[in-house]
């Protein structure tokens, strides 16, 4: 009744009701209920009371898991609200599907997303990461003005060097120096790279 009553105006409460229904299913050892409510709560991504993904993985056989995950990813992409890409990335990380994670990051390579997923990608994809960082730094400097932004750009240029691509970082410094000679603060921050 609570789910029906709150469906229209109180989405957060609906999630809370579903979380209680999940707890009941767990207490009753109702495998199907656990799967349904854990899936629903994971897709909505609103509450983080439990590890919903881990619960699903515990209650499905390993031979069915890959197909289950493929369907889950489709549902997250189409039915989820908020930040579905983050939940899809979480799936890729937990399953160790770093090639898929890299492809997802390539679609919108912001400095923040590159930094968030670097620890998972740097082992096998350092060159690709360095290229993505380089393009993102150039875009960032084009879109932002001010010393604090230039410090941020310099920080990510140092990250490119740490990834083992000092020549790539030097090339970006050269490009930015040539493109923005009038930005004195930028020139000073580039000196620190």
PDB file of C-alpha atoms in Angstrom, residues 15 17-19 21-23 25-26 30-44 52-53 55-57 59-60 68 72 75 79:
ATOM      1  CA  UNK A  15      12.620   3.297  -2.667  1.00  0.00           C
ATOM      2  CA  UNK A  17       9.431   0.732   0.866  1.00  0.00           C
ATOM      3  CA  UNK A  18      11.250  -1.426  -1.679  1.00  0.00           C
ATOM      4  CA  UNK A  19      14.253  -1.619   0.608  1.00  0.00           C
ATOM      5  CA  UNK A  21      10.441  -5.422   1.010  1.00  0.00           C
ATOM      6  CA  UNK A  22      13.964  -6.599   0.181  1.00  0.00           C
ATOM      7  CA  UNK A  23      14.728  -7.037   3.891  1.00  0.00           C
ATOM      8  CA  UNK A  25      12.484 -11.236   1.261  1.00  0.00           C
ATOM      9  CA  UNK A  26      15.904 -11.823   2.813  1.00  0.00           C
ATOM     10  CA  UNK A  30      12.733 -15.651  -0.844  1.00  0.00           C
ATOM     11  CA  UNK A  31      15.301 -15.865  -3.672  1.00  0.00           C
ATOM     12  CA  UNK A  32      12.975 -14.446  -6.334  1.00  0.00           C
ATOM     13  CA  UNK A  33      11.932 -11.531  -4.115  1.00  0.00           C
ATOM     14  CA  UNK A  34      15.553 -10.788  -3.255  1.00  0.00           C
ATOM     15  CA  UNK A  35      16.481 -10.745  -6.955  1.00  0.00           C
ATOM     16  CA  UNK A  36      13.559  -8.527  -7.947  1.00  0.00           C
ATOM     17  CA  UNK A  37      13.966  -5.928  -5.203  1.00  0.00           C
ATOM     18  CA  UNK A  38      17.773  -5.859  -5.379  1.00  0.00           C
ATOM     19  CA  UNK A  39      17.556  -5.368  -9.144  1.00  0.00           C
ATOM     20  CA  UNK A  40      14.955  -2.632  -8.813  1.00  0.00           C
ATOM     21  CA  UNK A  41      16.965  -0.780  -6.168  1.00  0.00           C
ATOM     22  CA  UNK A  42      20.204  -1.125  -8.143  1.00  0.00           C
ATOM     23  CA  UNK A  43      18.585   0.202 -11.337  1.00  0.00           C
ATOM     24  CA  UNK A  44      17.127   3.214  -9.569  1.00  0.00           C
ATOM     25  CA  UNK A  52      22.410  -4.713  -4.280  1.00  0.00           C
ATOM     26  CA  UNK A  53      24.738  -5.870  -7.028  1.00  0.00           C
ATOM     27  CA  UNK A  55      23.084  -9.629  -3.532  1.00  0.00           C
ATOM     28  CA  UNK A  56      22.050 -10.334  -7.104  1.00  0.00           C
ATOM     29  CA  UNK A  57      25.340 -12.077  -7.802  1.00  0.00           C
ATOM     30  CA  UNK A  59      21.471 -15.460  -5.810  1.00  0.00           C
ATOM     31  CA  UNK A  60      21.997 -16.352  -9.448  1.00  0.00           C
ATOM     32  CA  UNK A  68      21.675 -11.508 -16.434  1.00  0.00           C
ATOM     33  CA  UNK A  72      20.724  -5.453 -16.199  1.00  0.00           C
ATOM     34  CA  UNK A  75      17.658  -1.819 -17.950  1.00  0.00           C
ATOM     35  CA  UNK A  79      14.919   2.719 -16.990  1.00  0.00           C
TER      36      UNK A  79
END
